[in-house]
């Protein structure tokens, strides 16, 4: 073991890479990246407490905290009287979730009847208020730029004291739309501020997109499994869902979709999440995106792209949006800042190709423009270099949390459990062994103070009842570790 | 003239009634209330400059400003070498706008096609950005509690720094819903926080109400004339409007409505603004509200009540909502804080009787809960006694502005012009002489830097093309006076 000691001690003059983190966390991240890159391989011995103190000029307690943090994350194991060793990650042994059968006949397009079930799950969770809630899809508030956003908000109010008491510009704040348009370049999308419609979260954007191209009674093709919120929206709009098999690796089956379009002939739109699909977590390869866009254009079926998660993909280059391949304005692109900027601000936006004017009309007639206050606050912060630093840190934290949770699941759940660890985002999609019902796991977990999302709500059928979606948006703590141990015990014991 | 001198001088120790106003304005208000109550009658001589200085201990310039302010408002006239006299208000001579013919056959229920026309008017106004814009329905920002709201917002952020970065409670902020429920008592409505759904302005509430009880293709009875935003909403939802004659004095004709319900048999909802109807400004008598609610209940037609303006009615007791007479949950009550609290906060709310669960579902599926930040800010401020003081001041200012504008219109417009001055609110509905087209007036006014709302957009027919709606939400200034003079000239000169 012969690594260049990085300057972690508090006394160092060199600027630290992530000043918000305590020293032991930064030191742990240093070794973590060595483990992830293979510089430290499974079975290698870690530097001792004494080595750490000497090489990095840190205190005894910092050195101990560093090793314990890595051990809790499942990266190291302590061997009695020998010290710490890099562990073989257990999650490497867990099998990925199964592929769908794309040759099976599709369920007929049907009206969605899922809201009551979802509401019931939500109501029960609210009533019991689980101590550890893994059912949502939002990150812990402290993973966001709490202080900087608060200050940006206060600055907005100080600079324009009558912001709250003035009528809003009819199309929303232009500076915010400019910032959004500039950032869309990261996903490969070239638009101007005038092409952007600001919405109340991605969910309003999806509603507007669906209403722009379809009406009650129409059939919409969706991924299967898909976000239950989309199913609820279809239900509330009186539209029918046609579920298309979707691979946990590559996303919606383009073959199955093409067949469905030819067979049904009346599909009015396709809704997909190409990057970090909810709940699967898969990222569609670029070649698939290109084929999907071409297919929809050829068949004159509008493609609605939900891109709420792409800035949470691991690494520094965001995956391209499917919209990038849109030549004819046939793709309505919907995005959200809920997951990346701040869940409490409810900011979404969309760019709607040839339906732009109709979307603007529908937005105006339903909720008017969004409040300027939030838009100016967001623009203040997103326009600064601090935003990119925040995103890098957020992605790093999520990656670590996700791998720690996957590691714990691999350790605590029965061995027939299957899990694909996605390359980004806040969700894990777990396939339960023995065809176990997610409804039963939901109830038993809630009784033990743990909230989960049952797989059954991610489809209009029961097809995904033997899955769970677990949120990895919260820091991996001892309590979370113990909750996953309990959950593993529940899955082990429940009758199949 | 023998009035008790009130303590207006800056040196006085007694607390002043409205400390935000300069002394000359407070002194003018003192005399204004004497004129309005009849203590000072038309033709009476006003105290001289010297009298004012001596009686109220004010400076020469304050005394002069007071008299000029009252003169500009049309309350006094200067007679050469004799001083100022109370004027016969010109608006007393102007005839109220005509009553509708309730016996004429109704237009058939029809799909609305108004959005393009409205958008075109809005776009032209935006493009030319008139110096004096009387087309909106919002008050000048300075009429709201700018500082207090800003401070409430900053306090909310300081007390809960992670407000922006935390997910929202699924049904909105409970404290805000409590405050709203408590304030609803003013309109006679007894509800609890759980009966309240918070929305993005009244417009989202109206959309939710309509979607809760009707679908595309259905017929909705509306007042005629009615708010163009409601017509745009019906258009966007693909619903048909059936326009019911509406009196500028007493609101929707209940006889005509009853006949329409019997004749058509397929009316799925009635939408009314019982208090300060937009654009007429009329307040429905309580006996009418009671009959309306009973009729709708008897015929099983849901009644949607839009109550965005009732807290702007003159006087200290708000008119009762129609909802007060609702025994069966058949009335969906929609309200807004846009006009009374702050236009920039976009807060509305509704209580939906027997459709409460369906409305909650539709709200969740479309925009989720509103941002907590605005709700906590509003609750902070609305829970304090300052809010009632603000409302009293706002109503007083609006009354003064409304009467000044009416006075100016009576003076500057041709004598065949008709105008009903409403007992509250921010709008004036002006009937043009000679069947003059509001479209022509709109264009000519815009060319001279004046924005107006053409009457033609308040109906799906052309029936109200010879009306204008003018906003009296802005303080009456010399510029506004001159703009009305110009507008009167345009109306005088345009060919009929």
PDB file of N, CA and C in Angstrom, chain A residues 211-285:
ATOM      1  N   UNK A 211     -52.462  16.500 -22.246  1.00  0.00           N
ATOM      2  CA  UNK A 211     -53.657  17.217 -22.686  1.00  0.00           C
ATOM      3  C   UNK A 211     -53.439  17.875 -24.050  1.00  0.00           C
ATOM      4  N   UNK A 212     -52.171  18.226 -24.333  1.00  0.00           N
ATOM      5  CA  UNK A 212     -51.897  18.882 -25.625  1.00  0.00           C
ATOM      6  C   UNK A 212     -52.131  17.932 -26.788  1.00  0.00           C
ATOM      7  N   UNK A 213     -51.880  16.645 -26.589  1.00  0.00           N
ATOM      8  CA  UNK A 213     -51.902  15.716 -27.729  1.00  0.00           C
ATOM      9  C   UNK A 213     -53.016  14.678 -27.655  1.00  0.00           C
ATOM     10  N   UNK A 214     -53.718  14.605 -26.520  1.00  0.00           N
ATOM     11  CA  UNK A 214     -54.714  13.536 -26.385  1.00  0.00           C
ATOM     12  C   UNK A 214     -55.881  14.025 -25.545  1.00  0.00           C
ATOM     13  N   UNK A 215     -56.959  13.231 -25.531  1.00  0.00           N
ATOM     14  CA  UNK A 215     -58.095  13.588 -24.684  1.00  0.00           C
ATOM     15  C   UNK A 215     -58.658  12.344 -24.005  1.00  0.00           C
ATOM     16  N   UNK A 216     -59.666  12.567 -23.180  1.00  0.00           N
ATOM     17  CA  UNK A 216     -60.265  11.458 -22.445  1.00  0.00           C
ATOM     18  C   UNK A 216     -60.652  10.345 -23.408  1.00  0.00           C
ATOM     19  N   UNK A 217     -60.366   9.106 -23.017  1.00  0.00           N
ATOM     20  CA  UNK A 217     -60.706   7.965 -23.861  1.00  0.00           C
ATOM     21  C   UNK A 217     -59.552   7.493 -24.727  1.00  0.00           C
ATOM     22  N   UNK A 218     -58.564   8.371 -24.951  1.00  0.00           N
ATOM     23  CA  UNK A 218     -57.437   8.016 -25.825  1.00  0.00           C
ATOM     24  C   UNK A 218     -56.472   7.048 -25.125  1.00  0.00           C
ATOM     25  N   UNK A 219     -55.704   6.349 -25.936  1.00  0.00           N
ATOM     26  CA  UNK A 219     -54.731   5.377 -25.429  1.00  0.00           C
ATOM     27  C   UNK A 219     -53.313   5.962 -25.459  1.00  0.00           C
ATOM     28  N   UNK A 220     -52.627   5.816 -24.344  1.00  0.00           N
ATOM     29  CA  UNK A 220     -51.252   6.308 -24.209  1.00  0.00           C
ATOM     30  C   UNK A 220     -50.349   5.109 -23.904  1.00  0.00           C
ATOM     31  N   UNK A 221     -49.271   4.966 -24.671  1.00  0.00           N
ATOM     32  CA  UNK A 221     -48.322   3.882 -24.392  1.00  0.00           C
ATOM     33  C   UNK A 221     -47.339   4.339 -23.311  1.00  0.00           C
ATOM     34  N   UNK A 222     -47.158   3.467 -22.304  1.00  0.00           N
ATOM     35  CA  UNK A 222     -46.239   3.812 -21.207  1.00  0.00           C
ATOM     36  C   UNK A 222     -45.300   2.640 -20.955  1.00  0.00           C
ATOM     37  N   UNK A 223     -44.202   2.924 -20.285  1.00  0.00           N
ATOM     38  CA  UNK A 223     -43.283   1.870 -19.878  1.00  0.00           C
ATOM     39  C   UNK A 223     -43.963   0.988 -18.834  1.00  0.00           C
ATOM     40  N   UNK A 224     -43.517  -0.242 -18.731  1.00  0.00           N
ATOM     41  CA  UNK A 224     -44.058  -1.145 -17.720  1.00  0.00           C
ATOM     42  C   UNK A 224     -42.879  -1.860 -17.063  1.00  0.00           C
ATOM     43  N   UNK A 225     -42.607  -1.626 -15.800  1.00  0.00           N
ATOM     44  CA  UNK A 225     -43.319  -0.759 -14.851  1.00  0.00           C
ATOM     45  C   UNK A 225     -43.087   0.722 -15.134  1.00  0.00           C
ATOM     46  N   UNK A 226     -43.977   1.561 -14.581  1.00  0.00           N
ATOM     47  CA  UNK A 226     -43.814   3.001 -14.746  1.00  0.00           C
ATOM     48  C   UNK A 226     -44.164   3.715 -13.447  1.00  0.00           C
ATOM     49  N   UNK A 227     -43.823   4.983 -13.387  1.00  0.00           N
ATOM     50  CA  UNK A 227     -44.086   5.829 -12.220  1.00  0.00           C
ATOM     51  C   UNK A 227     -45.588   5.859 -11.942  1.00  0.00           C
ATOM     52  N   UNK A 228     -45.961   5.515 -10.719  1.00  0.00           N
ATOM     53  CA  UNK A 228     -47.396   5.476 -10.400  1.00  0.00           C
ATOM     54  C   UNK A 228     -48.051   6.850 -10.579  1.00  0.00           C
ATOM     55  N   UNK A 229     -47.290   7.926 -10.405  1.00  0.00           N
ATOM     56  CA  UNK A 229     -47.839   9.274 -10.579  1.00  0.00           C
ATOM     57  C   UNK A 229     -48.330   9.499 -12.004  1.00  0.00           C
ATOM     58  N   UNK A 230     -47.630   8.901 -12.981  1.00  0.00           N
ATOM     59  CA  UNK A 230     -48.086   9.001 -14.367  1.00  0.00           C
ATOM     60  C   UNK A 230     -49.397   8.241 -14.534  1.00  0.00           C
ATOM     61  N   UNK A 231     -49.491   7.071 -13.896  1.00  0.00           N
ATOM     62  CA  UNK A 231     -50.734   6.291 -13.986  1.00  0.00           C
ATOM     63  C   UNK A 231     -51.891   7.060 -13.349  1.00  0.00           C
ATOM     64  N   UNK A 232     -51.615   7.720 -12.216  1.00  0.00           N
ATOM     65  CA  UNK A 232     -52.677   8.512 -11.570  1.00  0.00           C
ATOM     66  C   UNK A 232     -53.115   9.661 -12.469  1.00  0.00           C
ATOM     67  N   UNK A 233     -52.140  10.285 -13.134  1.00  0.00           N
ATOM     68  CA  UNK A 233     -52.476  11.373 -14.053  1.00  0.00           C
ATOM     69  C   UNK A 233     -53.347  10.863 -15.193  1.00  0.00           C
ATOM     70  N   UNK A 234     -52.969   9.719 -15.773  1.00  0.00           N
ATOM     71  CA  UNK A 234     -53.795   9.144 -16.851  1.00  0.00           C
ATOM     72  C   UNK A 234     -55.196   8.860 -16.328  1.00  0.00           C
ATOM     73  N   UNK A 235     -55.276   8.318 -15.132  1.00  0.00           N
ATOM     74  CA  UNK A 235     -56.585   8.020 -14.544  1.00  0.00           C
ATOM     75  C   UNK A 235     -57.406   9.301 -14.402  1.00  0.00           C
ATOM     76  N   UNK A 236     -56.755  10.358 -13.882  1.00  0.00           N
ATOM     77  CA  UNK A 236     -57.500  11.598 -13.635  1.00  0.00           C
ATOM     78  C   UNK A 236     -57.930  12.248 -14.947  1.00  0.00           C
ATOM     79  N   UNK A 237     -57.194  12.009 -16.029  1.00  0.00           N
ATOM     80  CA  UNK A 237     -57.550  12.588 -17.327  1.00  0.00           C
ATOM     81  C   UNK A 237     -58.473  11.663 -18.125  1.00  0.00           C
ATOM     82  N   UNK A 238     -58.793  10.507 -17.556  1.00  0.00           N
ATOM     83  CA  UNK A 238     -59.679   9.566 -18.250  1.00  0.00           C
ATOM     84  C   UNK A 238     -59.041   8.938 -19.469  1.00  0.00           C
ATOM     85  N   UNK A 239     -57.702   8.838 -19.472  1.00  0.00           N
ATOM     86  CA  UNK A 239     -57.019   8.221 -20.615  1.00  0.00           C
ATOM     87  C   UNK A 239     -56.679   6.766 -20.302  1.00  0.00           C
ATOM     88  N   UNK A 240     -56.460   5.986 -21.350  1.00  0.00           N
ATOM     89  CA  UNK A 240     -56.138   4.571 -21.187  1.00  0.00           C
ATOM     90  C   UNK A 240     -54.638   4.348 -21.279  1.00  0.00           C
ATOM     91  N   UNK A 241     -54.131   3.436 -20.464  1.00  0.00           N
ATOM     92  CA  UNK A 241     -52.701   3.119 -20.491  1.00  0.00           C
ATOM     93  C   UNK A 241     -52.493   1.807 -21.226  1.00  0.00           C
ATOM     94  N   UNK A 242     -51.494   1.794 -22.113  1.00  0.00           N
ATOM     95  CA  UNK A 242     -51.068   0.552 -22.752  1.00  0.00           C
ATOM     96  C   UNK A 242     -49.633   0.308 -22.293  1.00  0.00           C
ATOM     97  N   UNK A 243     -49.440  -0.735 -21.504  1.00  0.00           N
ATOM     98  CA  UNK A 243     -48.120  -0.939 -20.895  1.00  0.00           C
ATOM     99  C   UNK A 243     -47.209  -1.741 -21.827  1.00  0.00           C
ATOM    100  N   UNK A 244     -46.041  -1.168 -22.097  1.00  0.00           N
ATOM    101  CA  UNK A 244     -45.070  -1.770 -23.016  1.00  0.00           C
ATOM    102  C   UNK A 244     -43.920  -2.360 -22.185  1.00  0.00           C
ATOM    103  N   UNK A 245     -43.537  -3.624 -22.445  1.00  0.00           N
ATOM    104  CA  UNK A 245     -42.447  -4.231 -21.671  1.00  0.00           C
ATOM    105  C   UNK A 245     -41.185  -3.357 -21.705  1.00  0.00           C
ATOM    106  N   UNK A 246     -40.550  -3.253 -20.572  1.00  0.00           N
ATOM    107  CA  UNK A 246     -39.403  -2.345 -20.439  1.00  0.00           C
ATOM    108  C   UNK A 246     -38.267  -3.084 -19.731  1.00  0.00           C
ATOM    109  N   UNK A 247     -37.105  -3.035 -20.354  1.00  0.00           N
ATOM    110  CA  UNK A 247     -35.945  -3.763 -19.817  1.00  0.00           C
ATOM    111  C   UNK A 247     -35.294  -2.975 -18.691  1.00  0.00           C
ATOM    112  N   UNK A 248     -34.924  -3.653 -17.607  1.00  0.00           N
ATOM    113  CA  UNK A 248     -34.209  -2.969 -16.519  1.00  0.00           C
ATOM    114  C   UNK A 248     -32.815  -2.514 -16.944  1.00  0.00           C
ATOM    115  N   UNK A 249     -32.378  -2.930 -18.134  1.00  0.00           N
ATOM    116  CA  UNK A 249     -31.057  -2.508 -18.617  1.00  0.00           C
ATOM    117  C   UNK A 249     -31.154  -1.403 -19.675  1.00  0.00           C
ATOM    118  N   UNK A 250     -32.088  -1.535 -20.611  1.00  0.00           N
ATOM    119  CA  UNK A 250     -32.066  -0.639 -21.780  1.00  0.00           C
ATOM    120  C   UNK A 250     -33.367   0.135 -21.989  1.00  0.00           C
ATOM    121  N   UNK A 251     -34.313  -0.019 -21.085  1.00  0.00           N
ATOM    122  CA  UNK A 251     -35.533   0.769 -21.202  1.00  0.00           C
ATOM    123  C   UNK A 251     -36.599   0.123 -22.072  1.00  0.00           C
ATOM    124  N   UNK A 252     -37.551   0.939 -22.509  1.00  0.00           N
ATOM    125  CA  UNK A 252     -38.732   0.442 -23.218  1.00  0.00           C
ATOM    126  C   UNK A 252     -38.324  -0.393 -24.434  1.00  0.00           C
ATOM    127  N   UNK A 253     -39.041  -1.482 -24.659  1.00  0.00           N
ATOM    128  CA  UNK A 253     -38.760  -2.331 -25.817  1.00  0.00           C
ATOM    129  C   UNK A 253     -39.307  -1.655 -27.068  1.00  0.00           C
ATOM    130  N   UNK A 254     -38.395  -1.270 -27.960  1.00  0.00           N
ATOM    131  CA  UNK A 254     -38.826  -0.533 -29.152  1.00  0.00           C
ATOM    132  C   UNK A 254     -39.565  -1.465 -30.107  1.00  0.00           C
ATOM    133  N   UNK A 255     -39.171  -2.737 -30.103  1.00  0.00           N
ATOM    134  CA  UNK A 255     -39.864  -3.734 -30.928  1.00  0.00           C
ATOM    135  C   UNK A 255     -41.317  -3.871 -30.454  1.00  0.00           C
ATOM    136  N   UNK A 256     -41.485  -4.031 -29.152  1.00  0.00           N
ATOM    137  CA  UNK A 256     -42.846  -4.208 -28.622  1.00  0.00           C
ATOM    138  C   UNK A 256     -43.680  -2.951 -28.867  1.00  0.00           C
ATOM    139  N   UNK A 257     -43.048  -1.794 -28.740  1.00  0.00           N
ATOM    140  CA  UNK A 257     -43.774  -0.544 -28.975  1.00  0.00           C
ATOM    141  C   UNK A 257     -44.213  -0.449 -30.435  1.00  0.00           C
ATOM    142  N   UNK A 258     -43.295  -0.796 -31.352  1.00  0.00           N
ATOM    143  CA  UNK A 258     -43.613  -0.717 -32.777  1.00  0.00           C
ATOM    144  C   UNK A 258     -44.785  -1.641 -33.112  1.00  0.00           C
ATOM    145  N   UNK A 259     -44.723  -2.841 -32.571  1.00  0.00           N
ATOM    146  CA  UNK A 259     -45.800  -3.809 -32.791  1.00  0.00           C
ATOM    147  C   UNK A 259     -47.128  -3.260 -32.254  1.00  0.00           C
ATOM    148  N   UNK A 260     -47.053  -2.647 -31.064  1.00  0.00           N
ATOM    149  CA  UNK A 260     -48.270  -2.107 -30.449  1.00  0.00           C
ATOM    150  C   UNK A 260     -48.856  -0.991 -31.296  1.00  0.00           C
ATOM    151  N   UNK A 261     -47.995  -0.114 -31.809  1.00  0.00           N
ATOM    152  CA  UNK A 261     -48.478   0.997 -32.644  1.00  0.00           C
ATOM    153  C   UNK A 261     -49.161   0.434 -33.890  1.00  0.00           C
ATOM    154  N   UNK A 262     -48.530  -0.609 -34.494  1.00  0.00           N
ATOM    155  CA  UNK A 262     -49.115  -1.202 -35.705  1.00  0.00           C
ATOM    156  C   UNK A 262     -50.415  -1.929 -35.390  1.00  0.00           C
ATOM    157  N   UNK A 263     -50.433  -2.637 -34.270  1.00  0.00           N
ATOM    158  CA  UNK A 263     -51.605  -3.448 -33.926  1.00  0.00           C
ATOM    159  C   UNK A 263     -52.799  -2.576 -33.530  1.00  0.00           C
ATOM    160  N   UNK A 264     -52.523  -1.592 -32.662  1.00  0.00           N
ATOM    161  CA  UNK A 264     -53.628  -0.796 -32.118  1.00  0.00           C
ATOM    162  C   UNK A 264     -54.041   0.336 -33.053  1.00  0.00           C
ATOM    163  N   UNK A 265     -53.038   1.013 -33.608  1.00  0.00           N
ATOM    164  CA  UNK A 265     -53.356   2.063 -34.579  1.00  0.00           C
ATOM    165  C   UNK A 265     -53.965   3.320 -33.994  1.00  0.00           C
ATOM    166  N   UNK A 266     -54.244   3.323 -32.696  1.00  0.00           N
ATOM    167  CA  UNK A 266     -54.888   4.512 -32.117  1.00  0.00           C
ATOM    168  C   UNK A 266     -54.123   5.051 -30.908  1.00  0.00           C
ATOM    169  N   UNK A 267     -52.830   4.767 -30.856  1.00  0.00           N
ATOM    170  CA  UNK A 267     -52.037   5.270 -29.730  1.00  0.00           C
ATOM    171  C   UNK A 267     -51.761   6.749 -29.948  1.00  0.00           C
ATOM    172  N   UNK A 268     -52.125   7.575 -28.976  1.00  0.00           N
ATOM    173  CA  UNK A 268     -52.055   9.021 -29.165  1.00  0.00           C
ATOM    174  C   UNK A 268     -50.770   9.634 -28.642  1.00  0.00           C
ATOM    175  N   UNK A 269     -50.028   8.888 -27.816  1.00  0.00           N
ATOM    176  CA  UNK A 269     -48.733   9.391 -27.339  1.00  0.00           C
ATOM    177  C   UNK A 269     -47.977   8.244 -26.676  1.00  0.00           C
ATOM    178  N   UNK A 270     -46.655   8.419 -26.606  1.00  0.00           N
ATOM    179  CA  UNK A 270     -45.797   7.497 -25.862  1.00  0.00           C
ATOM    180  C   UNK A 270     -45.115   8.330 -24.777  1.00  0.00           C
ATOM    181  N   UNK A 271     -45.139   7.843 -23.534  1.00  0.00           N
ATOM    182  CA  UNK A 271     -44.435   8.552 -22.453  1.00  0.00           C
ATOM    183  C   UNK A 271     -43.280   7.689 -21.971  1.00  0.00           C
ATOM    184  N   UNK A 272     -42.079   8.245 -21.997  1.00  0.00           N
ATOM    185  CA  UNK A 272     -40.904   7.484 -21.531  1.00  0.00           C
ATOM    186  C   UNK A 272     -40.020   8.333 -20.629  1.00  0.00           C
ATOM    187  N   UNK A 273     -39.252   7.624 -19.779  1.00  0.00           N
ATOM    188  CA  UNK A 273     -38.192   8.246 -18.973  1.00  0.00           C
ATOM    189  C   UNK A 273     -36.895   7.598 -19.448  1.00  0.00           C
ATOM    190  N   UNK A 274     -36.226   8.181 -20.461  1.00  0.00           N
ATOM    191  CA  UNK A 274     -35.059   7.494 -21.030  1.00  0.00           C
ATOM    192  C   UNK A 274     -33.892   7.393 -20.041  1.00  0.00           C
ATOM    193  N   UNK A 275     -33.759   8.374 -19.158  1.00  0.00           N
ATOM    194  CA  UNK A 275     -32.611   8.365 -18.250  1.00  0.00           C
ATOM    195  C   UNK A 275     -33.065   8.137 -16.820  1.00  0.00           C
ATOM    196  N   UNK A 276     -32.531   7.075 -16.205  1.00  0.00           N
ATOM    197  CA  UNK A 276     -32.869   6.714 -14.829  1.00  0.00           C
ATOM    198  C   UNK A 276     -34.380   6.531 -14.666  1.00  0.00           C
ATOM    199  N   UNK A 277     -34.878   5.615 -15.465  1.00  0.00           N
ATOM    200  CA  UNK A 277     -36.306   5.313 -15.471  1.00  0.00           C
ATOM    201  C   UNK A 277     -36.794   5.029 -14.050  1.00  0.00           C
ATOM    202  N   UNK A 278     -37.999   5.501 -13.766  1.00  0.00           N
ATOM    203  CA  UNK A 278     -38.618   5.273 -12.465  1.00  0.00           C
ATOM    204  C   UNK A 278     -39.695   4.216 -12.640  1.00  0.00           C
ATOM    205  N   UNK A 279     -39.584   3.044 -12.008  1.00  0.00           N
ATOM    206  CA  UNK A 279     -38.703   2.667 -10.911  1.00  0.00           C
ATOM    207  C   UNK A 279     -37.441   1.888 -11.304  1.00  0.00           C
ATOM    208  N   UNK A 280     -37.234   1.560 -12.591  1.00  0.00           N
ATOM    209  CA  UNK A 280     -36.155   0.610 -12.904  1.00  0.00           C
ATOM    210  C   UNK A 280     -34.758   1.177 -12.714  1.00  0.00           C
ATOM    211  N   UNK A 281     -34.602   2.464 -12.954  1.00  0.00           N
ATOM    212  CA  UNK A 281     -33.273   3.070 -12.841  1.00  0.00           C
ATOM    213  C   UNK A 281     -32.417   2.911 -14.072  1.00  0.00           C
ATOM    214  N   UNK A 282     -32.957   2.337 -15.150  1.00  0.00           N
ATOM    215  CA  UNK A 282     -32.122   2.090 -16.333  1.00  0.00           C
ATOM    216  C   UNK A 282     -31.919   3.365 -17.152  1.00  0.00           C
ATOM    217  N   UNK A 283     -30.843   3.376 -17.902  1.00  0.00           N
ATOM    218  CA  UNK A 283     -30.543   4.476 -18.830  1.00  0.00           C
ATOM    219  C   UNK A 283     -30.562   3.898 -20.242  1.00  0.00           C
ATOM    220  N   UNK A 284     -31.419   4.458 -21.068  1.00  0.00           N
ATOM    221  CA  UNK A 284     -31.560   3.969 -22.440  1.00  0.00           C
ATOM    222  C   UNK A 284     -30.301   4.308 -23.242  1.00  0.00           C
ATOM    223  N   UNK A 285     -29.731   3.348 -23.980  1.00  0.00           N
ATOM    224  CA  UNK A 285     -28.566   3.677 -24.813  1.00  0.00           C
ATOM    225  C   UNK A 285     -28.960   4.702 -25.889  1.00  0.00           C
TER     226      UNK A 285
END
